[in-house]
Structures are given as structure tokens and as C-alpha cells.
Amino acid sequence: MLEHCQQAVQIPMYGVNGSMNVTHALAIVLFEWRIQHSTSPVPSHNQNQSKIMLVNP
């Protein structure tokens, strides 16, 4: 399926669980996108320390 994608997102996960529910993954990505594209600063979130990153499929 990745061969049909233009970009992929990697969300680091800690512990023994190797998968994530799609709706949970979407919520994390949308939250991060909102933080990165917000016009007002969010004091508790440092954009330089973001763990979510785009990767080539």
C-alpha cells in the first residue's frame, strides 16, 4: 500500500505494542499539524522536539 502514497508519517511508540488504531493515529497527526500551523504559540509544545516526522514511503 505504501507504494501508492506520496508521503508517510512515522509516529514513535514506546513499549511492547507494535500497532496503533487508525483513529488514534489520525488524532495525533491532526493535533501535531494544528500545533505546527497555529498562529498563536503553545507554551507547552516545543516544535523543535516534535517526534512525528514525514518519511518517504
mmCIF file of N, CA and C in Angstrom:
data_model
loop_
_atom_site.group_PDB
_atom_site.id
_atom_site.type_symbol
_atom_site.label_atom_id
_atom_site.label_comp_id
_atom_site.label_asym_id
_atom_site.label_seq_id
_atom_site.Cartn_x
_atom_site.Cartn_y
_atom_site.Cartn_z
ATOM 1 N N MET A 1 0.805 -1.180 0.000
ATOM 2 C CA MET A 1 0.000 0.000 0.000
ATOM 3 C C MET A 1 0.866 1.268 0.000
ATOM 4 N N LEU A 2 2.029 1.230 0.652
ATOM 5 C CA LEU A 2 2.883 2.418 0.711
ATOM 6 C C LEU A 2 3.367 2.872 -0.665
ATOM 7 N N GLU A 3 3.454 1.966 -1.604
ATOM 8 C CA GLU A 3 3.918 2.366 -2.936
ATOM 9 C C GLU A 3 2.942 3.315 -3.626
ATOM 10 N N HIS A 4 1.700 3.394 -3.156
ATOM 11 C CA HIS A 4 0.699 4.288 -3.719
ATOM 12 C C HIS A 4 0.649 5.642 -2.996
ATOM 13 N N CYS A 5 1.438 5.807 -1.957
ATOM 14 C CA CYS A 5 1.427 7.032 -1.149
ATOM 15 C C CYS A 5 2.490 8.007 -1.633
ATOM 16 N N GLN A 6 2.197 9.290 -1.514
ATOM 17 C CA GLN A 6 3.182 10.317 -1.817
ATOM 18 C C GLN A 6 4.059 10.598 -0.601
ATOM 19 N N GLN A 7 3.499 10.479 0.601
ATOM 20 C CA GLN A 7 4.243 10.667 1.840
ATOM 21 C C GLN A 7 3.675 9.734 2.893
ATOM 22 N N ALA A 8 4.483 9.447 3.883
ATOM 23 C CA ALA A 8 4.047 8.647 5.026
ATOM 24 C C ALA A 8 4.460 9.381 6.294
ATOM 25 N N VAL A 9 3.845 9.040 7.397
ATOM 26 C CA VAL A 9 4.139 9.658 8.685
ATOM 27 C C VAL A 9 4.584 8.578 9.641
ATOM 28 N N GLN A 10 5.628 8.872 10.410
ATOM 29 C CA GLN A 10 6.108 7.929 11.415
ATOM 30 C C GLN A 10 5.813 8.499 12.793
ATOM 31 N N ILE A 11 5.078 7.746 13.611
ATOM 32 C CA ILE A 11 4.763 8.130 14.980
ATOM 33 C C ILE A 11 5.492 7.152 15.892
ATOM 34 N N PRO A 12 6.464 7.635 16.657
ATOM 35 C CA PRO A 12 7.195 6.720 17.533
ATOM 36 C C PRO A 12 6.302 6.183 18.641
ATOM 37 N N MET A 13 6.454 4.906 18.943
ATOM 38 C CA MET A 13 5.676 4.274 20.003
ATOM 39 C C MET A 13 6.640 3.550 20.927
ATOM 40 N N TYR A 14 6.364 3.634 22.209
ATOM 41 C CA TYR A 14 7.224 3.006 23.204
ATOM 42 C C TYR A 14 6.470 1.865 23.863
ATOM 43 N N GLY A 15 7.168 0.849 24.274
ATOM 44 C CA GLY A 15 6.545 -0.296 24.906
ATOM 45 C C GLY A 15 6.465 -1.477 23.963
ATOM 46 N N VAL A 16 5.602 -2.419 24.271
ATOM 47 C CA VAL A 16 5.532 -3.661 23.503
ATOM 48 C C VAL A 16 4.502 -3.631 22.380
ATOM 49 N N ASN A 17 3.628 -2.654 22.353
ATOM 50 C CA ASN A 17 2.593 -2.583 21.323
ATOM 51 C C ASN A 17 3.211 -2.135 20.001
ATOM 52 N N GLY A 18 3.001 -2.897 18.931
ATOM 53 C CA GLY A 18 3.585 -2.579 17.642
ATOM 54 C C GLY A 18 2.620 -1.966 16.658
ATOM 55 N N SER A 19 1.392 -1.682 17.077
ATOM 56 C CA SER A 19 0.421 -1.104 16.156
ATOM 57 C C SER A 19 -0.420 -0.062 16.879
ATOM 58 N N MET A 20 -1.118 0.740 16.071
ATOM 59 C CA MET A 20 -1.958 1.790 16.626
ATOM 60 C C MET A 20 -3.248 1.857 15.828
ATOM 61 N N ASN A 21 -4.341 2.101 16.501
ATOM 62 C CA ASN A 21 -5.634 2.285 15.869
ATOM 63 C C ASN A 21 -5.541 3.471 14.910
ATOM 64 N N VAL A 22 -6.142 3.361 13.740
ATOM 65 C CA VAL A 22 -6.074 4.419 12.729
ATOM 66 C C VAL A 22 -6.662 5.726 13.251
ATOM 67 N N THR A 23 -7.741 5.659 13.989
ATOM 68 C CA THR A 23 -8.350 6.894 14.501
ATOM 69 C C THR A 23 -7.443 7.563 15.528
ATOM 70 N N HIS A 24 -6.738 6.785 16.327
ATOM 71 C CA HIS A 24 -5.801 7.373 17.286
ATOM 72 C C HIS A 24 -4.626 8.018 16.555
ATOM 73 N N ALA A 25 -4.124 7.340 15.547
ATOM 74 C CA ALA A 25 -3.021 7.892 14.757
ATOM 75 C C ALA A 25 -3.445 9.199 14.085
ATOM 76 N N LEU A 26 -4.653 9.232 13.533
ATOM 77 C CA LEU A 26 -5.156 10.445 12.891
ATOM 78 C C LEU A 26 -5.283 11.579 13.899
ATOM 79 N N ALA A 27 -5.774 11.282 15.090
ATOM 80 C CA ALA A 27 -5.902 12.314 16.125
ATOM 81 C C ALA A 27 -4.536 12.897 16.488
ATOM 82 N N ILE A 28 -3.523 12.059 16.608
ATOM 83 C CA ILE A 28 -2.171 12.525 16.938
ATOM 84 C C ILE A 28 -1.628 13.409 15.821
ATOM 85 N N VAL A 29 -1.786 12.982 14.590
ATOM 86 C CA VAL A 29 -1.272 13.734 13.450
ATOM 87 C C VAL A 29 -2.005 15.068 13.302
ATOM 88 N N LEU A 30 -3.324 15.068 13.443
ATOM 89 C CA LEU A 30 -4.072 16.318 13.333
ATOM 90 C C LEU A 30 -3.714 17.289 14.453
ATOM 91 N N PHE A 31 -3.500 16.780 15.662
ATOM 92 C CA PHE A 31 -3.075 17.627 16.772
ATOM 93 C C PHE A 31 -1.726 18.257 16.466
ATOM 94 N N GLU A 32 -0.788 17.460 16.006
ATOM 95 C CA GLU A 32 0.554 17.961 15.686
ATOM 96 C C GLU A 32 0.486 18.979 14.550
ATOM 97 N N TRP A 33 -0.332 18.705 13.530
ATOM 98 C CA TRP A 33 -0.480 19.639 12.410
ATOM 99 C C TRP A 33 -1.026 20.969 12.904
ATOM 100 N N ARG A 34 -2.026 20.919 13.771
ATOM 101 C CA ARG A 34 -2.621 22.142 14.311
ATOM 102 C C ARG A 34 -1.590 22.941 15.105
ATOM 103 N N ILE A 35 -0.775 22.267 15.896
ATOM 104 C CA ILE A 35 0.263 22.938 16.663
ATOM 105 C C ILE A 35 1.262 23.617 15.718
ATOM 106 N N GLN A 36 1.687 22.905 14.696
ATOM 107 C CA GLN A 36 2.706 23.436 13.788
ATOM 108 C C GLN A 36 2.180 24.561 12.905
ATOM 109 N N HIS A 37 0.865 24.603 12.668
ATOM 110 C CA HIS A 37 0.291 25.625 11.784
ATOM 111 C C HIS A 37 -0.523 26.667 12.541
ATOM 112 N N SER A 38 -0.405 26.691 13.844
ATOM 113 C CA SER A 38 -1.137 27.646 14.662
ATOM 114 C C SER A 38 -0.484 29.018 14.575
ATOM 115 N N THR A 39 -1.302 30.058 14.626
ATOM 116 C CA THR A 39 -0.772 31.414 14.602
ATOM 117 C C THR A 39 -0.410 31.900 16.003
ATOM 118 N N SER A 40 -0.934 31.256 17.027
ATOM 119 C CA SER A 40 -0.589 31.631 18.397
ATOM 120 C C SER A 40 0.318 30.568 19.004
ATOM 121 N N PRO A 41 1.319 30.974 19.760
ATOM 122 C CA PRO A 41 2.248 30.000 20.348
ATOM 123 C C PRO A 41 1.584 29.148 21.424
ATOM 124 N N VAL A 42 2.007 27.909 21.497
ATOM 125 C CA VAL A 42 1.524 26.996 22.528
ATOM 126 C C VAL A 42 2.709 26.753 23.461
ATOM 127 N N PRO A 43 2.664 27.302 24.689
ATOM 128 C CA PRO A 43 3.843 27.245 25.551
ATOM 129 C C PRO A 43 4.294 25.845 25.938
ATOM 130 N N SER A 44 3.397 24.876 25.976
ATOM 131 C CA SER A 44 3.776 23.546 26.439
ATOM 132 C C SER A 44 4.298 22.652 25.313
ATOM 133 N N HIS A 45 4.378 23.158 24.081
ATOM 134 C CA HIS A 45 4.791 22.327 22.950
ATOM 135 C C HIS A 45 5.957 22.990 22.228
ATOM 136 N N ASN A 46 7.097 22.311 22.207
ATOM 137 C CA ASN A 46 8.278 22.804 21.512
ATOM 138 C C ASN A 46 8.338 22.147 20.142
ATOM 139 N N GLN A 47 8.180 22.949 19.080
ATOM 140 C CA GLN A 47 8.154 22.394 17.727
ATOM 141 C C GLN A 47 9.470 21.733 17.351
ATOM 142 N N ASN A 48 10.571 22.155 17.961
ATOM 143 C CA ASN A 48 11.865 21.556 17.651
ATOM 144 C C ASN A 48 12.009 20.152 18.230
ATOM 145 N N GLN A 49 11.140 19.774 19.155
ATOM 146 C CA GLN A 49 11.221 18.464 19.785
ATOM 147 C C GLN A 49 10.121 17.525 19.299
ATOM 148 N N SER A 50 9.433 17.871 18.242
ATOM 149 C CA SER A 50 8.366 17.038 17.725
ATOM 150 C C SER A 50 8.903 15.665 17.322
ATOM 151 N N LYS A 51 8.200 14.605 17.675
ATOM 152 C CA LYS A 51 8.616 13.249 17.367
ATOM 153 C C LYS A 51 7.974 12.727 16.081
ATOM 154 N N ILE A 52 6.915 13.394 15.625
ATOM 155 C CA ILE A 52 6.225 12.959 14.412
ATOM 156 C C ILE A 52 6.980 13.516 13.218
ATOM 157 N N MET A 53 7.270 12.669 12.243
ATOM 158 C CA MET A 53 8.004 13.139 11.080
ATOM 159 C C MET A 53 7.504 12.475 9.813
ATOM 160 N N LEU A 54 7.646 13.200 8.718
ATOM 161 C CA LEU A 54 7.309 12.670 7.407
ATOM 162 C C LEU A 54 8.460 11.773 6.956
ATOM 163 N N VAL A 55 8.119 10.650 6.363
ATOM 164 C CA VAL A 55 9.132 9.737 5.843
ATOM 165 C C VAL A 55 8.764 9.370 4.416
ATOM 166 N N ASN A 56 9.745 8.997 3.640
ATOM 167 C CA ASN A 56 9.479 8.550 2.261
ATOM 168 C C ASN A 56 8.924 7.132 2.316
ATOM 169 N N PRO A 57 7.826 6.891 1.601
ATOM 170 C CA PRO A 57 7.248 5.523 1.611
ATOM 171 C C PRO A 57 8.114 4.511 0.886
#
